[in-house]
Every structure is written in C-alpha cells, then in structure tokens.
Amino acid sequence: MSSTERQLLTIIAEAVLEQRLIDLVKRLGAKGYSIGHVRGEGATGRAALDFAGPSVRLESVMTDEVVDRVFEALAADYFPHFAVVAWVVPVRVARPERF
Amino acid sequence: MSSTERQLLTIIAEAVLEQRLIDLVKRLGAKGYSIGHVRGEGATGRAALDFAGPSVRLESVMTDEVVDRVFEALAADYFPHFAVVAWVVPVRVARPERF
Amino acid sequence: MSSTERQLLTIIAEAVLEQRLIDLVKRLGAKGYSIGHVRGEGATGRAALDFAGPSVRLESVMTDEVVDRVFEALAADYFPHFAVVAWVVPVRVARPERF
C-alpha cells in the first residue's frame, strides 16, 4: 500500500466542547473528523475542571501543518480553561489528498 | 514488554457497510476486530457520497501481509464507490500469535 | 508543537472487566483514561472465552514505565483468564506532565 504519512489527532474533551472543537479543526484545515463518546477521568492539573463524566472523543487525520495549527490553538485557548487532552500519531493513508 | 510489531487498521465508513467490512477483514486474514459507532464528516471527493451522519468505526490489529491485502481490497472495491477512510499505525503487542 | 513522547495503551476486553481494568491502570500510575464501548470478535486462543459481544475499549496515555507495568499485569493476571487484547502506540503530547 501507499505509505504517505499523515497525522492522526485525537482529542478527548468535555462534551460541551464538541461543536467548538469540530469548528476548530475544520477552520484550521482538517478535511474530515469523526466523533465518538467516551467516559473517563483525566488529570488536567486544575481540579475543578478534571473530568469524570461523558466526554467527546474527536479524531481527525490531517497534514503536519494542520496538526501544528490545531495544537497551537488548543494550547492557547483550550488547555488553560477546559478539561482537554490530545495526542498525535503518524499514520499511513492510501489517498493523501483526502486528508 | 514484548515489542512484536503488528499493524492497527482503522476504517471509518458509512454504517451500511458494517457487515461487509467485517466480512472483508476476516476473509483476508484478520483474527479479530472491534466495531464502534461515530459521527463525522469526511472528504471523499465525491460530493454525493460525503458522509455526514452515523458511521461505523472498525479497528483491527493484523499482520503486514493482511493489512496490505485489506488496503488493496479497499482501494479496488470501496474507495471508488463508498464514503470510506482508512489509516494504519504500527503497534506493539504482547502476544503476536493472537493477531 | 512539543514532541514529548508518551505511550497510548488500548485495551479491548469483556465488558465485565471494565472497573477492574480502570482500577488497574490507575493503581499502576496512569493519570487518566477513557472508556468506550465496542462490539467485536477476537482470537484469544481459548475458544470458551473468545469474545463476540459488547466489549469495553479503554485507552490511556502513560509513561513508558507505567505501560510496562500494566502490560506485565495484563500478561500475568488477565491474558490467561479473560478475553483481552491490548496494543501500544507511541504518541506525541503537548503537556507531558498530564500523563
């Protein structure tokens, strides 16, 4: 198979952030995303915001440039204020123009 | 831990494809899979098929040979006709014979 | 973005194990986790335990040390007795102290 590399971004966040996060990744250049729902607990470092309830799990495969932009936005506008965790994994895709 | 490497394939597709995709990965050699449900939007390049609704999320850990076969089948029979995205990540597993 | 590396552990298991697995990863040092629900089939090598029903999907980002401890515990106490599969992927995170 083709070994073109893209970045898979996964964000786990308070459910109330779902639409804002969708808008964020689309605005910054992601061509698609999927949303699932999970429950969990996370260490956010701000006790009042630690989550322990229904959360949204957003995943989106994107280019390096887009993932950098999304992470900068998360760091500036979300990490300080909300219960959000995120991670990035390089993935191989077959049709890179789709992401 | 053991560092045996396998490939984690994730497929996001129209919900109607669920059973076909399960049959596909099993027929081509995957020993297991799990199915979750997500919502999302994706750029398929064929506007009429772009998805924006309930989708199936299949993930399966498999050998390199099996993942290549599944990707070839997706490229031949699914990507041209359906709203499907897929990506592959190398993962470490403890009991390689299970996958 | 920061390129600090952590390990993403994913465990798929019989739904009855949910609370035990949550307790396990927390006790061994994970600072957070999320739980989703999936259906699937898996080759566990013990036919009576092969799963084909609702399963729990736990994911947790953790340090190398914690993931090694969790895998040792899975190998000792879970793999021989239950329908459990698990895999590990290195991920990049922005705030390593959170994991």
Coordinates of C-alpha atoms in Angstrom, one line a residue:
Chain A
M1 CA 0.0 0.0 0.0
S2 CA 0.9 3.6 -0.3
S3 CA 2.9 4.8 2.6
T4 CA 2.1 8.5 2.6
E5 CA 2.1 9.8 6.1
R6 CA -0.4 12.0 7.8
Q7 CA -1.1 12.8 11.4
L8 CA -3.9 11.4 13.4
L9 CA -5.0 13.8 16.1
T10 CA -7.2 12.5 18.9
I11 CA -8.8 14.9 21.4
I12 CA -10.8 13.9 24.5
A13 CA -12.7 16.8 26.0
E14 CA -15.7 17.8 28.0
A15 CA -18.8 17.0 26.0
V16 CA -19.9 20.7 25.9
L17 CA -16.9 21.4 23.7
E18 CA -18.0 19.1 20.9
Q19 CA -19.2 21.7 18.4
R20 CA -16.4 24.2 19.2
L21 CA -13.7 21.5 18.6
I22 CA -15.4 20.4 15.3
D23 CA -15.4 24.0 14.1
L24 CA -11.8 24.5 15.2
V25 CA -10.4 21.6 13.3
K26 CA -12.4 22.4 10.2
R27 CA -11.5 26.0 10.3
L28 CA -7.8 25.2 10.6
G29 CA -7.8 22.9 7.6
A30 CA -8.9 19.4 8.6
K31 CA -10.9 17.8 5.8
G32 CA -12.8 15.4 8.0
Y33 CA -13.2 14.2 11.5
S34 CA -15.2 11.6 13.5
I35 CA -16.8 12.0 16.9
G36 CA -17.4 9.3 19.4
H37 CA -18.4 9.4 23.0
V38 CA -16.5 8.1 26.0
R39 CA -16.4 8.3 29.7
G40 CA -13.2 8.9 31.6
E41 CA -11.1 10.7 34.1
G42 CA -8.2 12.9 33.4
A43 CA -5.6 14.9 35.2
T44 CA -5.9 18.4 33.9
G45 CA -4.0 20.0 36.7
R46 CA -7.0 22.1 37.5
A47 CA -9.0 20.1 40.0
A48 CA -12.3 22.0 39.3
L49 CA -12.1 21.0 35.7
D50 CA -10.9 17.4 35.9
F51 CA -13.3 15.4 34.0
A52 CA -15.1 12.4 35.3
G53 CA -18.1 12.1 33.0
P54 CA -19.3 11.9 29.5
S55 CA -16.7 13.2 27.1
V56 CA -16.3 13.7 23.4
R57 CA -13.6 11.8 21.5
L58 CA -12.7 13.6 18.3
E59 CA -10.3 12.1 15.8
S60 CA -9.1 13.6 12.6
V61 CA -6.3 12.7 10.1
M62 CA -4.6 15.8 8.9
T63 CA -1.4 17.2 7.4
D64 CA 1.6 18.2 9.6
E65 CA 0.8 21.8 9.0
V66 CA -2.8 21.5 10.2
V67 CA -2.0 19.4 13.2
D68 CA 0.5 22.1 14.3
R69 CA -2.1 24.8 13.9
V70 CA -4.7 22.8 15.9
F71 CA -2.2 22.1 18.7
E72 CA -1.2 25.8 18.9
A73 CA -4.9 26.7 19.2
L74 CA -5.5 24.0 21.8
A75 CA -2.6 25.3 23.8
A76 CA -3.6 28.9 23.6
D77 CA -7.4 28.7 24.0
Y78 CA -8.4 25.3 25.5
F79 CA -5.7 23.7 27.7
P80 CA -5.7 26.6 30.2
H81 CA -9.5 26.7 30.5
F82 CA -11.1 23.3 29.8
A83 CA -10.6 19.6 30.5
V84 CA -9.0 18.6 27.3
V85 CA -6.3 16.1 26.5
A86 CA -4.9 15.4 23.0
W87 CA -2.3 13.3 21.3
V88 CA -0.9 12.8 17.8
V89 CA 0.2 9.7 16.0
P90 CA 1.7 9.4 12.5
V91 CA -0.4 7.2 10.3
R92 CA -0.2 5.8 6.8
V93 CA -3.0 6.6 4.4
A94 CA -3.8 5.5 0.9
R95 CA -5.3 8.6 -0.5
P96 CA -3.3 11.5 1.0
E97 CA -5.4 14.2 -0.9
R98 CA -8.4 13.2 1.2
F99 CA -6.8 14.4 4.5
Chain B
M1 CA 7.1 -5.9 27.4
S2 CA 7.4 -7.8 24.1
S3 CA 7.9 -5.4 21.2
T4 CA 6.5 -7.5 18.4
E5 CA 5.0 -5.2 15.8
R6 CA 1.6 -5.6 14.2
Q7 CA -0.5 -3.1 12.2
L8 CA -3.6 -1.4 13.6
L9 CA -6.0 -0.7 10.8
T10 CA -8.8 1.8 11.4
I11 CA -11.7 2.2 8.9
I12 CA -14.4 4.8 9.2
A13 CA -17.3 4.1 6.8
E14 CA -21.0 4.5 6.1
A15 CA -22.9 2.5 8.7
V16 CA -24.4 0.4 5.9
L17 CA -21.0 -1.1 5.2
E18 CA -20.5 -2.6 8.6
Q19 CA -21.1 -6.3 7.9
R20 CA -19.3 -6.1 4.5
L21 CA -16.2 -4.6 6.2
I22 CA -16.3 -7.2 9.0
D23 CA -16.5 -10.0 6.4
L24 CA -13.7 -8.4 4.4
V25 CA -11.2 -8.2 7.1
K26 CA -12.0 -11.7 8.4
R27 CA -11.8 -13.2 4.9
L28 CA -8.4 -11.6 4.3
G29 CA -6.9 -12.9 7.5
A30 CA -7.7 -10.7 10.4
K31 CA -8.2 -12.7 13.6
G32 CA -10.3 -10.1 15.4
Y33 CA -11.8 -6.7 15.1
S34 CA -13.9 -4.3 17.1
I35 CA -16.7 -2.0 15.9
G36 CA -17.7 1.3 17.4
H37 CA -20.0 3.9 16.2
V38 CA -19.1 7.5 15.5
R39 CA -20.5 10.5 13.6
G40 CA -18.5 12.6 11.3
E41 CA -17.8 14.3 8.1
G42 CA -15.3 13.3 5.5
A43 CA -13.9 14.5 2.2
T44 CA -14.4 11.6 -0.2
G45 CA -14.0 13.6 -3.3
R46 CA -17.4 12.5 -4.4
A47 CA -19.8 15.0 -3.0
A48 CA -22.9 12.8 -3.3
L49 CA -21.2 10.2 -1.0
D50 CA -19.5 12.5 1.5
F51 CA -20.6 11.3 4.8
A52 CA -22.2 13.4 7.5
G53 CA -24.0 11.0 9.7
P54 CA -23.7 7.8 11.7
S55 CA -20.7 5.9 10.7
V56 CA -19.0 2.7 11.7
R57 CA -15.5 2.7 13.1
L58 CA -13.8 -0.7 12.7
E59 CA -10.4 -1.3 14.1
S60 CA -8.3 -4.5 13.8
V61 CA -4.8 -5.4 14.6
M62 CA -3.2 -7.6 11.9
T63 CA 0.0 -8.7 10.2
D64 CA 1.7 -6.6 7.5
E65 CA 0.5 -9.1 4.9
V66 CA -3.1 -8.9 5.9
V67 CA -3.2 -5.1 6.1
D68 CA -1.7 -4.9 2.6
R69 CA -4.5 -7.2 1.3
V70 CA -7.2 -5.3 3.1
F71 CA -5.9 -2.0 1.7
E72 CA -5.8 -3.4 -1.8
A73 CA -9.4 -4.5 -1.5
L74 CA -10.5 -1.2 -0.1
A75 CA -8.8 0.7 -2.9
A76 CA -10.3 -1.6 -5.6
D77 CA -13.8 -2.1 -4.3
Y78 CA -14.6 0.5 -1.7
F79 CA -12.8 3.8 -2.1
P80 CA -14.3 4.4 -5.6
H81 CA -17.8 3.8 -4.6
F82 CA -18.4 4.5 -0.9
A83 CA -17.6 7.0 1.8
V84 CA -14.7 5.2 3.4
V85 CA -11.5 6.5 5.0
A86 CA -8.8 4.3 6.5
W87 CA -5.4 4.6 8.1
V88 CA -2.7 2.3 9.5
V89 CA -0.5 2.6 12.6
P90 CA 2.2 0.2 13.7
V91 CA 1.5 -1.1 17.2
R92 CA 3.3 -3.2 19.7
V93 CA 1.5 -6.3 21.0
A94 CA 2.3 -8.8 23.7
R95 CA 1.0 -12.0 22.0
P96 CA 1.7 -11.7 18.3
E97 CA 0.0 -15.0 17.5
R98 CA -3.3 -13.6 18.5
F99 CA -3.4 -11.1 15.6
Chain C
M1 CA 4.2 21.5 18.8
S2 CA 6.1 19.8 21.6
S3 CA 7.2 16.4 20.6
T4 CA 7.4 14.8 24.0
E5 CA 6.6 11.1 23.6
R6 CA 4.2 9.1 25.7
Q7 CA 2.6 5.6 25.2
L8 CA -1.0 5.2 24.2
L9 CA -2.3 1.9 25.6
T10 CA -5.6 0.5 24.1
I11 CA -7.3 -2.5 25.8
I12 CA -10.3 -4.3 24.4
A13 CA -11.9 -6.6 26.9
E14 CA -15.1 -8.3 28.1
A15 CA -17.4 -5.6 29.4
V16 CA -17.4 -7.3 32.9
L17 CA -13.8 -6.3 33.3
E18 CA -14.4 -2.5 32.9
Q19 CA -14.0 -1.5 36.6
R20 CA -11.1 -3.9 37.2
L21 CA -9.2 -2.5 34.3
I22 CA -9.8 1.1 35.3
D23 CA -8.6 0.3 38.8
L24 CA -5.5 -1.5 37.4
V25 CA -4.3 1.3 35.2
K26 CA -4.9 3.9 37.9
R27 CA -3.2 1.8 40.6
L28 CA -0.2 1.3 38.3
G29 CA 0.2 5.0 37.6
A30 CA -1.9 6.2 34.8
K31 CA -3.2 9.7 35.4
G32 CA -6.3 9.4 33.2
Y33 CA -8.2 7.0 30.9
S34 CA -11.2 7.0 28.7
I35 CA -13.7 4.2 28.2
G36 CA -15.8 3.5 25.1
H37 CA -17.9 0.6 24.2
V38 CA -17.5 -1.6 21.1
R39 CA -18.6 -4.9 19.7
G40 CA -16.2 -7.4 18.2
E41 CA -14.7 -10.8 17.9
G42 CA -11.2 -11.8 18.9
A43 CA -9.0 -14.7 18.9
T44 CA -7.9 -15.3 22.4
G45 CA -6.7 -18.9 21.9
R46 CA -9.2 -20.1 24.4
A47 CA -12.4 -20.8 22.5
A48 CA -14.7 -20.6 25.5
L49 CA -13.6 -17.1 26.2
D50 CA -13.4 -15.7 22.7
F51 CA -15.5 -12.6 22.7
A52 CA -18.3 -11.9 20.4
G53 CA -20.4 -9.3 22.2
P54 CA -20.3 -6.0 23.9
S55 CA -16.8 -5.1 25.0
V56 CA -15.1 -2.3 26.7
R57 CA -12.4 -0.2 25.0
L58 CA -10.1 1.5 27.4
E59 CA -7.4 3.9 26.2
S60 CA -4.9 5.7 28.3
V61 CA -1.8 7.7 27.6
M62 CA 1.0 6.9 30.0
T63 CA 4.7 6.9 30.5
D64 CA 7.0 4.1 29.4
E65 CA 7.3 2.8 32.9
V66 CA 3.6 2.7 33.6
V67 CA 2.8 1.0 30.3
D68 CA 5.4 -1.7 31.1
R69 CA 3.8 -2.3 34.5
V70 CA 0.3 -2.5 33.0
F71 CA 1.4 -5.0 30.3
E72 CA 3.1 -7.2 32.9
A73 CA 0.0 -7.2 35.0
L74 CA -2.2 -8.0 31.9
A75 CA 0.2 -10.8 31.0
A76 CA 0.2 -12.3 34.5
D77 CA -3.4 -11.8 35.6
Y78 CA -5.6 -11.2 32.6
F79 CA -4.4 -12.8 29.3
P80 CA -4.5 -16.3 30.7
H81 CA -8.0 -16.0 32.1
F82 CA -10.0 -13.4 30.1
A83 CA -10.8 -12.3 26.6
V84 CA -8.5 -9.3 26.5
V85 CA -6.4 -7.8 23.7
A86 CA -4.1 -4.8 24.0
W87 CA -1.7 -2.8 22.0
V88 CA 0.6 0.2 22.5
V89 CA 1.5 3.1 20.2
P90 CA 3.9 5.9 20.8
V91 CA 2.1 9.3 20.7
R92 CA 3.2 12.9 20.9
V93 CA 1.6 15.0 23.6
A94 CA 1.8 18.7 24.4
R95 CA 1.8 18.6 28.2
P96 CA 3.7 15.5 29.2
E97 CA 3.1 16.2 33.0
R98 CA -0.5 15.4 32.4
F99 CA 0.1 11.8 31.5

